[in-house]
Amino acid sequence: MFAAGILTVSDRGSKGERPDGSGDAIRSILGGVGVEVIRYDVVPDEKESIAARLVQWADAGDVDVILTTGGTGLGPRDVTPEATLSVIERVVPGFSEAMRLESLAKTPMAMLSRAVAGTRRSCLIINLPGSPKAVRECLECVLPALPHAVETMKGEVRDCGSAG
């Protein structure tokens, strides 16, 4: 399959004051489909900390996908999208669009999500929401496309479709 990293963005979680239910949800879903989680961390809601960890993991070359959780809303400390945009080389909007569409079927609050997705080198970075319930809904929505995305980034896909 592929290797993944989970980056939880939470001020309280980074201080050990709050359990990481969202990170646990991601780990559970990925484990259920055979994805190995080889990196995990919890960082505070600080753009520089988030960006530094994304760069470190993506540039190391051992993770194919980094899933962030938290910091995608409208709160004053929600800066995960800005941190992600500061380090990615190409935006991949379909992931964010699909997650918002899936979430909008359940709640109009999905319009408040500012999550982004993109690539850095051969690593795909996707922002997920911060609640375990929303993480499950969004990750399950995009999960079917992840193996193909990873194969494509690695140059392992020669033909992305046929003429019929």
Short mmCIF file of N, CA and C in Angstrom, two decimals:
data_model
loop_
_atom_site.label_atom_id
_atom_site.label_comp_id
_atom_site.label_asym_id
_atom_site.label_seq_id
_atom_site.Cartn_x
_atom_site.Cartn_y
_atom_site.Cartn_z
N MET A 1 0.85 -1.18 0.00
CA MET A 1 0.00 0.00 0.00
C MET A 1 0.90 1.24 0.00
N PHE A 2 0.95 1.98 1.10
CA PHE A 2 1.82 3.14 1.19
C PHE A 2 2.09 3.46 2.66
N ALA A 3 3.04 4.34 2.91
CA ALA A 3 3.41 4.73 4.28
C ALA A 3 2.84 6.12 4.56
N ALA A 4 2.40 6.31 5.79
CA ALA A 4 1.75 7.56 6.15
C ALA A 4 2.33 8.16 7.42
N GLY A 5 2.11 9.46 7.54
CA GLY A 5 2.40 10.19 8.76
C GLY A 5 1.14 10.89 9.22
N ILE A 6 0.96 10.97 10.52
CA ILE A 6 -0.20 11.66 11.12
C ILE A 6 0.34 12.82 11.93
N LEU A 7 -0.11 14.02 11.59
CA LEU A 7 0.29 15.22 12.33
C LEU A 7 -0.95 15.87 12.93
N THR A 8 -1.06 15.76 14.24
CA THR A 8 -2.18 16.37 14.94
C THR A 8 -1.78 17.78 15.36
N VAL A 9 -2.64 18.74 15.05
CA VAL A 9 -2.39 20.14 15.38
C VAL A 9 -3.35 20.53 16.50
N SER A 10 -2.78 20.74 17.69
CA SER A 10 -3.60 21.04 18.85
C SER A 10 -2.73 21.64 19.95
N ASP A 11 -3.08 22.84 20.39
CA ASP A 11 -2.34 23.46 21.50
C ASP A 11 -2.42 22.57 22.75
N ARG A 12 -3.63 22.19 23.12
CA ARG A 12 -3.81 21.38 24.33
C ARG A 12 -3.23 19.98 24.17
N GLY A 13 -3.39 19.41 23.00
CA GLY A 13 -2.84 18.08 22.76
C GLY A 13 -1.32 18.07 22.83
N SER A 14 -0.69 19.12 22.34
CA SER A 14 0.78 19.19 22.35
C SER A 14 1.33 19.32 23.76
N LYS A 15 0.50 19.77 24.69
CA LYS A 15 0.90 19.89 26.10
C LYS A 15 0.49 18.67 26.91
N GLY A 16 -0.14 17.69 26.25
CA GLY A 16 -0.59 16.50 26.95
C GLY A 16 -1.86 16.70 27.76
N GLU A 17 -2.58 17.79 27.51
CA GLU A 17 -3.80 18.11 28.26
C GLU A 17 -5.06 17.54 27.63
N ARG A 18 -4.92 16.93 26.45
CA ARG A 18 -6.09 16.42 25.74
C ARG A 18 -5.69 15.18 24.96
N PRO A 19 -6.48 14.12 25.05
CA PRO A 19 -6.15 12.93 24.25
C PRO A 19 -6.36 13.20 22.76
N ASP A 20 -5.62 12.48 21.94
CA ASP A 20 -5.66 12.69 20.49
C ASP A 20 -6.65 11.73 19.83
N GLY A 21 -7.93 12.00 20.01
CA GLY A 21 -8.96 11.15 19.41
C GLY A 21 -8.95 11.17 17.89
N SER A 22 -8.63 12.30 17.30
CA SER A 22 -8.59 12.40 15.84
C SER A 22 -7.42 11.62 15.25
N GLY A 23 -6.26 11.75 15.86
CA GLY A 23 -5.11 10.98 15.41
C GLY A 23 -5.36 9.49 15.55
N ASP A 24 -6.00 9.10 16.64
CA ASP A 24 -6.35 7.69 16.84
C ASP A 24 -7.32 7.20 15.77
N ALA A 25 -8.28 8.05 15.39
CA ALA A 25 -9.25 7.68 14.35
C ALA A 25 -8.54 7.47 13.01
N ILE A 26 -7.61 8.36 12.69
CA ILE A 26 -6.85 8.21 11.44
C ILE A 26 -6.07 6.91 11.46
N ARG A 27 -5.37 6.66 12.56
CA ARG A 27 -4.55 5.44 12.69
C ARG A 27 -5.41 4.19 12.52
N SER A 28 -6.59 4.20 13.11
CA SER A 28 -7.50 3.05 13.03
C SER A 28 -7.97 2.80 11.60
N ILE A 29 -8.37 3.87 10.92
CA ILE A 29 -8.85 3.73 9.54
C ILE A 29 -7.73 3.25 8.63
N LEU A 30 -6.55 3.84 8.74
CA LEU A 30 -5.44 3.45 7.90
C LEU A 30 -5.02 2.01 8.17
N GLY A 31 -4.96 1.64 9.44
CA GLY A 31 -4.60 0.27 9.80
C GLY A 31 -5.57 -0.74 9.24
N GLY A 32 -6.84 -0.36 9.15
CA GLY A 32 -7.86 -1.25 8.63
C GLY A 32 -7.73 -1.56 7.15
N VAL A 33 -6.94 -0.74 6.44
CA VAL A 33 -6.74 -0.99 5.01
C VAL A 33 -5.27 -1.29 4.69
N GLY A 34 -4.49 -1.58 5.72
CA GLY A 34 -3.12 -2.00 5.52
C GLY A 34 -2.10 -0.90 5.31
N VAL A 35 -2.43 0.33 5.66
CA VAL A 35 -1.48 1.43 5.52
C VAL A 35 -0.64 1.50 6.80
N GLU A 36 0.66 1.56 6.63
CA GLU A 36 1.57 1.64 7.77
C GLU A 36 1.79 3.10 8.16
N VAL A 37 1.53 3.41 9.43
CA VAL A 37 1.80 4.75 9.95
C VAL A 37 3.20 4.72 10.54
N ILE A 38 4.12 5.45 9.91
CA ILE A 38 5.51 5.41 10.36
C ILE A 38 5.97 6.70 11.04
N ARG A 39 5.13 7.73 10.97
CA ARG A 39 5.44 8.98 11.67
C ARG A 39 4.19 9.50 12.33
N TYR A 40 4.38 10.06 13.53
CA TYR A 40 3.26 10.62 14.28
C TYR A 40 3.81 11.69 15.20
N ASP A 41 3.08 12.79 15.29
CA ASP A 41 3.46 13.84 16.23
C ASP A 41 2.24 14.72 16.50
N VAL A 42 2.33 15.44 17.60
CA VAL A 42 1.33 16.45 17.96
C VAL A 42 2.08 17.76 18.14
N VAL A 43 1.65 18.77 17.40
CA VAL A 43 2.29 20.09 17.47
C VAL A 43 1.25 21.14 17.84
N PRO A 44 1.71 22.26 18.41
CA PRO A 44 0.76 23.34 18.72
C PRO A 44 0.27 24.04 17.46
N ASP A 45 -0.78 24.81 17.61
CA ASP A 45 -1.36 25.59 16.51
C ASP A 45 -0.46 26.78 16.19
N GLU A 46 0.71 26.49 15.67
CA GLU A 46 1.67 27.53 15.29
C GLU A 46 2.17 27.22 13.89
N LYS A 47 2.01 28.17 13.00
CA LYS A 47 2.33 27.97 11.59
C LYS A 47 3.74 27.42 11.39
N GLU A 48 4.71 27.98 12.09
CA GLU A 48 6.10 27.57 11.91
C GLU A 48 6.31 26.12 12.35
N SER A 49 5.69 25.70 13.45
CA SER A 49 5.84 24.33 13.94
C SER A 49 5.22 23.33 12.97
N ILE A 50 4.05 23.67 12.47
CA ILE A 50 3.35 22.79 11.52
C ILE A 50 4.17 22.67 10.24
N ALA A 51 4.57 23.81 9.68
CA ALA A 51 5.32 23.82 8.43
C ALA A 51 6.64 23.07 8.57
N ALA A 52 7.33 23.26 9.68
CA ALA A 52 8.62 22.59 9.88
C ALA A 52 8.46 21.07 9.89
N ARG A 53 7.44 20.58 10.56
CA ARG A 53 7.22 19.12 10.63
C ARG A 53 6.83 18.59 9.25
N LEU A 54 5.98 19.31 8.51
CA LEU A 54 5.59 18.88 7.17
C LEU A 54 6.81 18.78 6.25
N VAL A 55 7.66 19.79 6.29
CA VAL A 55 8.88 19.80 5.47
C VAL A 55 9.79 18.64 5.88
N GLN A 56 10.01 18.49 7.17
CA GLN A 56 10.89 17.43 7.67
C GLN A 56 10.43 16.06 7.17
N TRP A 57 9.15 15.77 7.34
CA TRP A 57 8.63 14.45 6.96
C TRP A 57 8.60 14.26 5.45
N ALA A 58 8.11 15.25 4.72
CA ALA A 58 8.00 15.11 3.26
C ALA A 58 9.38 14.99 2.63
N ASP A 59 10.32 15.79 3.09
CA ASP A 59 11.65 15.79 2.49
C ASP A 59 12.47 14.56 2.87
N ALA A 60 12.12 13.90 3.95
CA ALA A 60 12.84 12.68 4.35
C ALA A 60 12.59 11.56 3.35
N GLY A 61 11.45 11.60 2.67
CA GLY A 61 11.16 10.64 1.62
C GLY A 61 10.64 9.30 2.06
N ASP A 62 10.33 9.14 3.34
CA ASP A 62 9.86 7.83 3.80
C ASP A 62 8.34 7.76 4.01
N VAL A 63 7.65 8.88 3.86
CA VAL A 63 6.19 8.86 3.92
C VAL A 63 5.63 9.29 2.57
N ASP A 64 4.58 8.60 2.17
CA ASP A 64 3.93 8.92 0.90
C ASP A 64 2.80 9.92 1.09
N VAL A 65 2.15 9.85 2.26
CA VAL A 65 1.01 10.70 2.57
C VAL A 65 1.16 11.21 3.99
N ILE A 66 0.92 12.51 4.18
CA ILE A 66 0.84 13.09 5.52
C ILE A 66 -0.58 13.58 5.69
N LEU A 67 -1.22 13.10 6.75
CA LEU A 67 -2.57 13.55 7.08
C LEU A 67 -2.49 14.41 8.33
N THR A 68 -2.90 15.67 8.19
CA THR A 68 -2.96 16.53 9.36
C THR A 68 -4.39 16.49 9.89
N THR A 69 -4.54 16.75 11.17
CA THR A 69 -5.87 16.87 11.76
C THR A 69 -5.87 18.05 12.70
N GLY A 70 -6.86 18.91 12.53
CA GLY A 70 -7.00 20.08 13.39
C GLY A 70 -6.51 21.36 12.73
N GLY A 71 -7.03 22.47 13.23
CA GLY A 71 -6.58 23.79 12.80
C GLY A 71 -7.07 24.25 11.45
N THR A 72 -8.21 23.70 10.97
CA THR A 72 -8.68 24.06 9.63
C THR A 72 -9.90 24.98 9.64
N GLY A 73 -10.32 25.40 10.80
CA GLY A 73 -11.53 26.22 10.91
C GLY A 73 -11.26 27.71 10.86
N LEU A 74 -12.15 28.46 11.49
CA LEU A 74 -12.06 29.92 11.46
C LEU A 74 -11.53 30.54 12.75
N GLY A 75 -11.12 29.70 13.68
CA GLY A 75 -10.60 30.21 14.95
C GLY A 75 -9.32 31.01 14.73
N PRO A 76 -9.03 31.92 15.64
CA PRO A 76 -7.85 32.76 15.47
C PRO A 76 -6.54 31.98 15.43
N ARG A 77 -6.49 30.78 16.02
CA ARG A 77 -5.25 29.99 16.00
C ARG A 77 -5.29 28.86 14.97
N ASP A 78 -6.34 28.81 14.15
CA ASP A 78 -6.45 27.79 13.11
C ASP A 78 -5.59 28.20 11.91
N VAL A 79 -4.38 27.64 11.83
CA VAL A 79 -3.43 28.05 10.79
C VAL A 79 -2.88 26.88 9.97
N THR A 80 -3.48 25.70 10.12
CA THR A 80 -2.97 24.54 9.38
C THR A 80 -2.99 24.75 7.87
N PRO A 81 -4.07 25.29 7.29
CA PRO A 81 -4.04 25.51 5.83
C PRO A 81 -2.93 26.47 5.40
N GLU A 82 -2.71 27.52 6.15
CA GLU A 82 -1.66 28.47 5.80
C GLU A 82 -0.28 27.80 5.88
N ALA A 83 -0.06 27.00 6.91
CA ALA A 83 1.22 26.29 7.04
C ALA A 83 1.40 25.32 5.88
N THR A 84 0.35 24.61 5.53
CA THR A 84 0.42 23.65 4.43
C THR A 84 0.71 24.37 3.11
N LEU A 85 -0.02 25.43 2.84
CA LEU A 85 0.19 26.18 1.59
C LEU A 85 1.60 26.75 1.50
N SER A 86 2.21 27.03 2.64
CA SER A 86 3.56 27.60 2.62
C SER A 86 4.63 26.58 2.24
N VAL A 87 4.30 25.28 2.28
CA VAL A 87 5.32 24.26 2.00
C VAL A 87 5.02 23.39 0.78
N ILE A 88 3.78 23.36 0.32
CA ILE A 88 3.48 22.49 -0.82
C ILE A 88 3.94 23.13 -2.12
N GLU A 89 4.18 22.28 -3.11
CA GLU A 89 4.60 22.75 -4.42
C GLU A 89 3.44 22.81 -5.41
N ARG A 90 2.47 21.91 -5.23
CA ARG A 90 1.29 21.89 -6.10
C ARG A 90 0.05 21.66 -5.25
N VAL A 91 -0.99 22.41 -5.51
CA VAL A 91 -2.26 22.23 -4.83
C VAL A 91 -3.03 21.12 -5.54
N VAL A 92 -3.69 20.27 -4.75
CA VAL A 92 -4.54 19.20 -5.29
C VAL A 92 -5.93 19.42 -4.71
N PRO A 93 -6.73 20.32 -5.31
CA PRO A 93 -7.99 20.74 -4.72
C PRO A 93 -9.08 19.68 -4.65
N GLY A 94 -8.99 18.65 -5.47
CA GLY A 94 -10.06 17.64 -5.49
C GLY A 94 -10.29 16.98 -4.14
N PHE A 95 -9.22 16.76 -3.37
CA PHE A 95 -9.39 16.13 -2.06
C PHE A 95 -10.21 17.02 -1.13
N SER A 96 -9.87 18.29 -1.05
CA SER A 96 -10.60 19.22 -0.19
C SER A 96 -12.04 19.39 -0.65
N GLU A 97 -12.21 19.49 -1.98
CA GLU A 97 -13.56 19.64 -2.53
C GLU A 97 -14.43 18.44 -2.20
N ALA A 98 -13.87 17.24 -2.35
CA ALA A 98 -14.63 16.02 -2.07
C ALA A 98 -15.01 15.93 -0.59
N MET A 99 -14.07 16.29 0.28
CA MET A 99 -14.37 16.23 1.72
C MET A 99 -15.45 17.23 2.10
N ARG A 100 -15.36 18.44 1.57
CA ARG A 100 -16.39 19.44 1.89
C ARG A 100 -17.74 19.01 1.35
N LEU A 101 -17.78 18.46 0.15
CA LEU A 101 -19.04 18.00 -0.43
C LEU A 101 -19.66 16.88 0.42
N GLU A 102 -18.83 15.93 0.81
CA GLU A 102 -19.31 14.83 1.67
C GLU A 102 -19.84 15.38 2.99
N SER A 103 -19.11 16.29 3.59
CA SER A 103 -19.50 16.86 4.88
C SER A 103 -20.74 17.74 4.77
N LEU A 104 -20.88 18.45 3.65
CA LEU A 104 -22.05 19.31 3.46
C LEU A 104 -23.35 18.51 3.44
N ALA A 105 -23.28 17.26 3.06
CA ALA A 105 -24.47 16.41 3.08
C ALA A 105 -24.94 16.14 4.51
N LYS A 106 -24.04 16.38 5.47
CA LYS A 106 -24.36 16.12 6.87
C LYS A 106 -24.57 17.38 7.70
N THR A 107 -23.86 18.46 7.35
CA THR A 107 -23.96 19.70 8.12
C THR A 107 -23.57 20.91 7.27
N PRO A 108 -24.30 22.01 7.39
CA PRO A 108 -23.91 23.22 6.66
C PRO A 108 -22.62 23.83 7.21
N MET A 109 -22.21 23.41 8.40
CA MET A 109 -20.97 23.93 8.99
C MET A 109 -19.73 23.51 8.18
N ALA A 110 -19.89 22.54 7.29
CA ALA A 110 -18.77 22.11 6.45
C ALA A 110 -18.24 23.26 5.60
N MET A 111 -19.08 24.25 5.35
CA MET A 111 -18.65 25.41 4.56
C MET A 111 -17.54 26.19 5.27
N LEU A 112 -17.38 25.97 6.56
CA LEU A 112 -16.38 26.69 7.32
C LEU A 112 -15.00 26.06 7.23
N SER A 113 -14.91 24.89 6.63
CA SER A 113 -13.62 24.22 6.51
C SER A 113 -12.73 24.93 5.51
N ARG A 114 -11.49 25.14 5.90
CA ARG A 114 -10.50 25.76 5.01
C ARG A 114 -9.42 24.75 4.63
N ALA A 115 -9.68 23.47 4.84
CA ALA A 115 -8.70 22.42 4.57
C ALA A 115 -8.18 22.50 3.13
N VAL A 116 -6.90 22.19 2.98
CA VAL A 116 -6.27 22.14 1.66
C VAL A 116 -5.52 20.82 1.51
N ALA A 117 -5.13 20.54 0.29
CA ALA A 117 -4.31 19.36 0.00
C ALA A 117 -3.33 19.73 -1.10
N GLY A 118 -2.17 19.10 -1.06
CA GLY A 118 -1.19 19.36 -2.09
C GLY A 118 0.00 18.43 -1.97
N THR A 119 0.96 18.63 -2.86
CA THR A 119 2.13 17.78 -2.86
C THR A 119 3.40 18.57 -2.57
N ARG A 120 4.31 17.88 -1.92
CA ARG A 120 5.68 18.38 -1.74
C ARG A 120 6.57 17.20 -2.10
N ARG A 121 7.38 17.40 -3.10
CA ARG A 121 8.18 16.31 -3.66
C ARG A 121 7.24 15.18 -4.05
N SER A 122 7.45 13.98 -3.53
CA SER A 122 6.55 12.87 -3.88
C SER A 122 5.66 12.50 -2.69
N CYS A 123 5.32 13.49 -1.90
CA CYS A 123 4.48 13.29 -0.72
C CYS A 123 3.18 14.10 -0.88
N LEU A 124 2.07 13.45 -0.61
CA LEU A 124 0.77 14.10 -0.63
C LEU A 124 0.42 14.52 0.78
N ILE A 125 0.04 15.78 0.96
CA ILE A 125 -0.34 16.31 2.28
C ILE A 125 -1.81 16.69 2.22
N ILE A 126 -2.60 16.18 3.16
CA ILE A 126 -4.04 16.46 3.19
C ILE A 126 -4.42 16.92 4.58
N ASN A 127 -5.09 18.07 4.66
CA ASN A 127 -5.63 18.57 5.93
C ASN A 127 -6.98 17.94 6.19
N LEU A 128 -7.14 17.35 7.37
CA LEU A 128 -8.42 16.82 7.81
C LEU A 128 -8.93 17.67 8.95
N PRO A 129 -10.24 17.61 9.23
CA PRO A 129 -10.79 18.37 10.35
C PRO A 129 -10.23 17.87 11.69
N GLY A 130 -10.64 18.52 12.76
CA GLY A 130 -10.11 18.18 14.07
C GLY A 130 -10.94 17.23 14.91
N SER A 131 -12.18 16.99 14.57
CA SER A 131 -13.00 16.10 15.40
C SER A 131 -12.91 14.67 14.88
N PRO A 132 -12.91 13.68 15.76
CA PRO A 132 -12.84 12.28 15.31
C PRO A 132 -13.96 11.91 14.34
N LYS A 133 -15.17 12.39 14.58
CA LYS A 133 -16.30 12.07 13.69
C LYS A 133 -16.05 12.63 12.29
N ALA A 134 -15.65 13.88 12.21
CA ALA A 134 -15.39 14.51 10.92
C ALA A 134 -14.17 13.89 10.23
N VAL A 135 -13.17 13.50 11.01
CA VAL A 135 -12.00 12.83 10.44
C VAL A 135 -12.43 11.54 9.75
N ARG A 136 -13.25 10.75 10.43
CA ARG A 136 -13.71 9.48 9.85
C ARG A 136 -14.48 9.73 8.55
N GLU A 137 -15.41 10.68 8.57
CA GLU A 137 -16.20 10.97 7.37
C GLU A 137 -15.32 11.42 6.21
N CYS A 138 -14.40 12.33 6.48
CA CYS A 138 -13.57 12.89 5.41
C CYS A 138 -12.53 11.89 4.91
N LEU A 139 -11.88 11.19 5.81
CA LEU A 139 -10.85 10.25 5.39
C LEU A 139 -11.46 9.09 4.60
N GLU A 140 -12.60 8.61 5.04
CA GLU A 140 -13.26 7.53 4.30
C GLU A 140 -13.68 7.99 2.91
N CYS A 141 -13.97 9.26 2.76
CA CYS A 141 -14.35 9.83 1.46
C CYS A 141 -13.18 9.82 0.48
N VAL A 142 -11.98 10.20 0.94
CA VAL A 142 -10.84 10.33 0.04
C VAL A 142 -9.95 9.08 -0.02
N LEU A 143 -10.13 8.19 0.91
CA LEU A 143 -9.27 7.00 1.00
C LEU A 143 -9.19 6.20 -0.30
N PRO A 144 -10.29 5.99 -1.03
CA PRO A 144 -10.20 5.20 -2.26
C PRO A 144 -9.24 5.78 -3.31
N ALA A 145 -9.02 7.09 -3.30
CA ALA A 145 -8.14 7.72 -4.30
C ALA A 145 -6.68 7.75 -3.87
N LEU A 146 -6.38 7.49 -2.62
CA LEU A 146 -5.01 7.64 -2.13
C LEU A 146 -4.01 6.68 -2.79
N PRO A 147 -4.30 5.38 -2.92
CA PRO A 147 -3.31 4.51 -3.55
C PRO A 147 -2.94 4.95 -4.97
N HIS A 148 -3.93 5.34 -5.75
CA HIS A 148 -3.66 5.79 -7.12
C HIS A 148 -2.85 7.09 -7.11
N ALA A 149 -3.18 7.99 -6.19
CA ALA A 149 -2.43 9.25 -6.09
C ALA A 149 -0.96 8.96 -5.78
N VAL A 150 -0.71 8.07 -4.83
CA VAL A 150 0.67 7.72 -4.46
C VAL A 150 1.39 7.08 -5.64
N GLU A 151 0.75 6.13 -6.30
CA GLU A 151 1.37 5.48 -7.46
C GLU A 151 1.69 6.50 -8.55
N THR A 152 0.80 7.43 -8.78
CA THR A 152 1.00 8.45 -9.81
C THR A 152 2.18 9.35 -9.45
N MET A 153 2.26 9.79 -8.19
CA MET A 153 3.36 10.65 -7.77
C MET A 153 4.70 9.95 -7.88
N LYS A 154 4.72 8.63 -7.68
CA LYS A 154 5.96 7.86 -7.77
C LYS A 154 6.31 7.49 -9.21
N GLY A 155 5.43 7.86 -10.14
CA GLY A 155 5.68 7.54 -11.54
C GLY A 155 5.38 6.09 -11.90
N GLU A 156 4.61 5.42 -11.08
CA GLU A 156 4.30 4.01 -11.30
C GLU A 156 3.06 3.79 -12.17
N VAL A 157 2.35 4.87 -12.51
CA VAL A 157 1.17 4.76 -13.34
C VAL A 157 1.52 5.25 -14.74
N ARG A 158 1.34 4.41 -15.71
CA ARG A 158 1.69 4.79 -17.09
C ARG A 158 0.49 5.31 -17.84
N ASP A 159 -0.71 4.78 -17.49
CA ASP A 159 -1.92 5.15 -18.22
C ASP A 159 -3.02 5.39 -17.23
N CYS A 160 -3.47 6.62 -17.10
CA CYS A 160 -4.48 6.97 -16.12
C CYS A 160 -5.90 6.75 -16.64
N GLY A 161 -6.05 6.19 -17.77
CA GLY A 161 -7.37 5.93 -18.33
C GLY A 161 -7.23 5.34 -19.72
N SER A 162 -8.31 4.87 -20.19
CA SER A 162 -8.26 4.33 -21.55
C SER A 162 -9.28 5.06 -22.42
N ALA A 163 -9.06 5.00 -23.68
CA ALA A 163 -9.96 5.69 -24.62
C ALA A 163 -11.26 4.95 -24.83
N GLY A 164 -11.42 3.84 -24.16
CA GLY A 164 -12.70 3.16 -24.20
C GLY A 164 -12.75 2.10 -25.16
#
